[in-house]
Structures are given as structure tokens and as C-alpha cells.
Amino acid sequence: MRLRDLVDKNWNSYEQKRFIRDDTKAKTDDFDPESFKHDGFDDREKYLETYVPALADPDRIRTELNDFTPPRLTAINDSPYQALVIRYGILRQLIQQPDYSMEKADLLDAVQNWQRSFIEAYEQESFEETDDLLHLAQAAVDYQNQIDDSELHMVYSYFELHNRAQDSKHEYYTWLDFFRRLSSFGRFPKVSRSDSPEHALDTIEKGLWSLQEQALVYEVNGELTTELVGIPEDYIEVVRDWLYYEMSEENLLAMLETLDVFDRQSVLIDARERFGVEGKNYGRNENRRENIAQAGIFPSELLKEVVDKEELKNIVDRYGLDAHKRKTDDMVAAIIEYFEQSQKSVEQGEPAVDLYLDAYEEIADGAVNQVPPQLQDLVDADNAEEKLDILFEEATGEIFREAFNLEGVNQLGQKATGMVADGEIEQDGKWLLWDNKRRREKFKLGSDTRSKIKNYIDTKDKQHDVEWFLIIAPDFTEQAAMNAEQLEMQVGKDIRLVRAADLKELADLWRGEYADSDRELPLSVFFGSEFFDVDRAAKLLELEFS
């Protein structure tokens, strides 16, 4: 969530004083957020101009993340420790999501499951008797059977001293380490002590409200999603520092499965030995990779320790990453950033069309210059930019073929010579042509492009009955609509401007409600002028198949 994008969203955030006198045992269903709105939130421009700069101030953010006595936190079940755990869990769950957002209900469940997994995973015997952090956790709990702010500051100070003395990030202590030790003797949040999961979710939601109150997360109501929670981009690096977070376990495993170097048994065995990875591997590299991903190894240390510099250079070159190839740290950081930021949540072995749909808006965007890792091997090209152009065309063809079940799809752009569109589709004797336009800025459909499209249509129309020409781009200028209408008058055909996001939305609608093995998407949904409208297409489909 970019702060500057908030003005374009239907969003709510409940920022003021609701925890000052709130009953900590009250159910969240009884809470009325509207009555606690911040004065500036009703005026979005004022909010962006006046409040956001202060909220994004680096000193203010560091204070919010590292000072454990902010307003209201002591009111969440009267436990500052519990509030800290919930805050940590929420931020950790969020930052592992693509685009740092997640549906609210899923988020609450994920944080609760995250806590329960700790309770089940750790016992006191999990740690050495000489473990200083275990002793510190026990001392904090023994102090009046409660952990107060001074105890938390003491733990944080210990982290600082310990971590400054370490050369290896693999040996850093984080709040996650502290929580592991606390959970081993039953001092995890109320989810571990309550017979009512609903009450635990209630507690987590109050923690979420507290973070919203501090403007560290936002609730956003979009057209398709009613409740999303995101971390503004301005805060992400600070949150990463606070969490010592490099990469989610899911994306680490995806990196191990993608990079050729981790197909080598010798490299995987070396990693197991160097980092003390346990778990049966049954002699299979697949199991070895899973054990490494689950062992909590920092990816930076893994890459530095078991991948040589020449191999790092090859990875950086292959994926077109921006890194100083003489500096190992730069290459490692670029690889981690790529796999953490670009990887999308797709199931192993899903059809190519699912991969394409998941990343369609990203590969359509001319500002994107890195190919998502799971799409790297789907096309060949000499450089990343050319590869993305091809991917956009391939993805569009695959969506028409597989998502819309259209048999008469023929891709032309990469194969044919002369004046041709990127692809064509025949249905019941009528033809649709399409062209893909990756652009950093909104596409304006200038005179040169209009001339080319007219030639495409004139050439094809000599043989076949062309009904539609689709121009598919990330977005269009208002002038593009006027230019499309002018071109329509010249060629006598429907010229439709289709945003990549709208084609993806149409695919989701079709697959969710109308798709059948013997049913094609009727191309008549593209009848009309100027911008393609998904809502109008939905009404046409409802009439067609009701």
C-alpha cells in the first residue's frame, strides 16, 4: 500500500482514543469505529498533505516500534508483553504477503495460528540450560508473574548488546527468539490459556486496532475486497529492521527450488552440516531443501556460506538483478529482494495459466523490470525487458486459450513477419485481433499506433470478417478513448481499450461462474467502444447463460 494511493481508495482507519477507556473484555462486535474517527480522516487531501508526512517521519516510526510504552497498549488484556507479541505477529504476517496486504479475517486467523504453532513447537528442553535468553525470559516471568515495560526494555537492551557482538546475522537474537523461549513455559498470549478461540481472536483484533491507531497499518475497502490491511511502503524498511526479517519460509523454499545450485546434493549436504540442519532427508534433495527452509537459517548467510561468488554472479546475470558484481553482499541482497518481492503465492504444479493470471498485472506494467521467478523458464529471451514483452503476449494468449477456453487462438507477434497484430481469435466466422502494449506511463494510442492498427485490420479484413480489435495495456489516458473512437470511424470496427487488470478480472469472473469444458467465452462481450467495462460484460454473460 503506497501512501499516495490512499486517495484513490474507499478506506477507513479508526485512529483516535478508543483504548483509553475501552473495556478490554468487551467483544469487538460491540465496538463502533465510526465514533472514534480522526478529524483528518474525512478529508483525504488534508490527511495526505498534513498527517502522512508526520506519520512517515523515520524518528517517529522508530519510536513506535521500539518504545514499549505507547498509549493504549497496557489496556490490551492488561499485558504489555501480550500486546507486543500480537503486534509482532501481525506485522510479521503482513510483511510476508505480496504487496504487504491481507484480508482481515485471514490475518486474524493467521496470527492466531502463528501463536499456536509456537506453543506446540517448543518445550523448555528445546534450549540449552546455559541459554542466556532463556534465563532472561524466566526472570521476567518470575518477576511478579508478569512482564512489564522495564522487563521488555531489558530484553531489548540485551538484544542490542548481543547482536552488536555478532558478525553473523544467523546468530542474531530477535523478538521471535524471545517468544520461542517464553512459549516453552506457557507465557504466550491468551490463545494458549483460553478455551475460547473467539476471545483470542478478539484480543488480536484489538492489537490490530492499536496498530491502526498508530498508522502502522491501514484498513482499506476496495471495489472487490472489503477489508484489506497493509503496511505503507514508507514504513517497510523500518519494520524489516525491527523484525530482522529477510524472507518468508515459503519464498525461501521457492528460491531453493528455483536456483540450479540448490539441485546439487553436495551443496545441500554442505548447508546441512554448516548450519546444523536436522530432520530426515531420505536421501532426496527435495527433503533436504524443505529441511533447510524450515530450519530458520537466514537466507543471506545461506547464500554467502554455500554459494560461491561466480555462482552468485551467474544468478544476478540470469535474472537481470541490479547488483555490484564485485561485492558479495550486494549480490546476496539483490537475490533475496528479488525472490521475496517478486514471488507470488501459487501452488506447486499449477497450470501455466494460473501463473500468468497471478502475475498478469505485474508483467503488463512497463515499470517492472524483473521477471517473477516462477515465470523465468516459460520463455527464452536475451534480456529481462524483452522477456517481459514476450511474457505479456504469451500470458494473454494463454488466458484466451485456457481461462476462456477459446479454441481459435493464434499468436502472431513473435512468429510472423510483416504487419500483424500480436494475436487473433476466430469464433463463429468472426475474428478478434489483439495487441499488447507494455508501458511505464498510461498508453495514449498515438497516430503511429493508430496507423499500424489500421494496417493490421485492413490486411486481415481482406481474408476474414474482423469484428473487434483489443488493445491491452496497464492503463490508458483519456485521450486514448478519443483516439480509439476516431480510429473506429476510420475502420468501421470495434476498438476496445482493455486494462490488464480488467482482463484478469474478467478471467476470474468467467472461471468462477460460467466456465465449463464445452463452453467458450462469447467474444460478443467485447462489443462496444472505448474502455472495456467488466461490469457491463458481467451483465451480458448473465443474460447469455441465465
PDB file of C-alpha atoms in Angstrom, residues 9 12 16 27 72-73 79 139 157 188 239 276 312 335 395 485 487 546:
ATOM      1  CA  LYS A   9      -9.299   4.015  -2.216  1.00  0.00           C
ATOM      2  CA  ASN A  12     -11.443   3.518   6.768  1.00  0.00           C
ATOM      3  CA  GLN A  16      -8.181   8.078  17.970  1.00  0.00           C
ATOM      4  CA  LYS A  27     -16.401  -8.135  22.317  1.00  0.00           C
ATOM      5  CA  ARG A  72      -3.317   2.073  24.989  1.00  0.00           C
ATOM      6  CA  LEU A  73      -1.018  -0.939  24.801  1.00  0.00           C
ATOM      7  CA  SER A  79      -0.363  -7.160  29.423  1.00  0.00           C
ATOM      8  CA  ALA A 139      13.496 -13.975  35.177  1.00  0.00           C
ATOM      9  CA  SER A 157      18.927  -3.927  25.561  1.00  0.00           C
ATOM     10  CA  PHE A 188       2.362 -16.983  25.368  1.00  0.00           C
ATOM     11  CA  VAL A 239       9.669  -2.792  10.076  1.00  0.00           C
ATOM     12  CA  GLY A 276      23.245 -27.936  11.926  1.00  0.00           C
ATOM     13  CA  LEU A 312      26.185 -15.577  -7.379  1.00  0.00           C
ATOM     14  CA  ILE A 335      18.805 -12.091  -4.859  1.00  0.00           C
ATOM     15  CA  ALA A 395       0.173 -14.662 -20.943  1.00  0.00           C
ATOM     16  CA  GLU A 485     -13.263   6.444 -31.293  1.00  0.00           C
ATOM     17  CA  LEU A 487      -9.951   5.028 -35.329  1.00  0.00           C
ATOM     18  CA  SER A 546     -29.199 -17.366 -17.199  1.00  0.00           C
TER      19      SER A 546
END
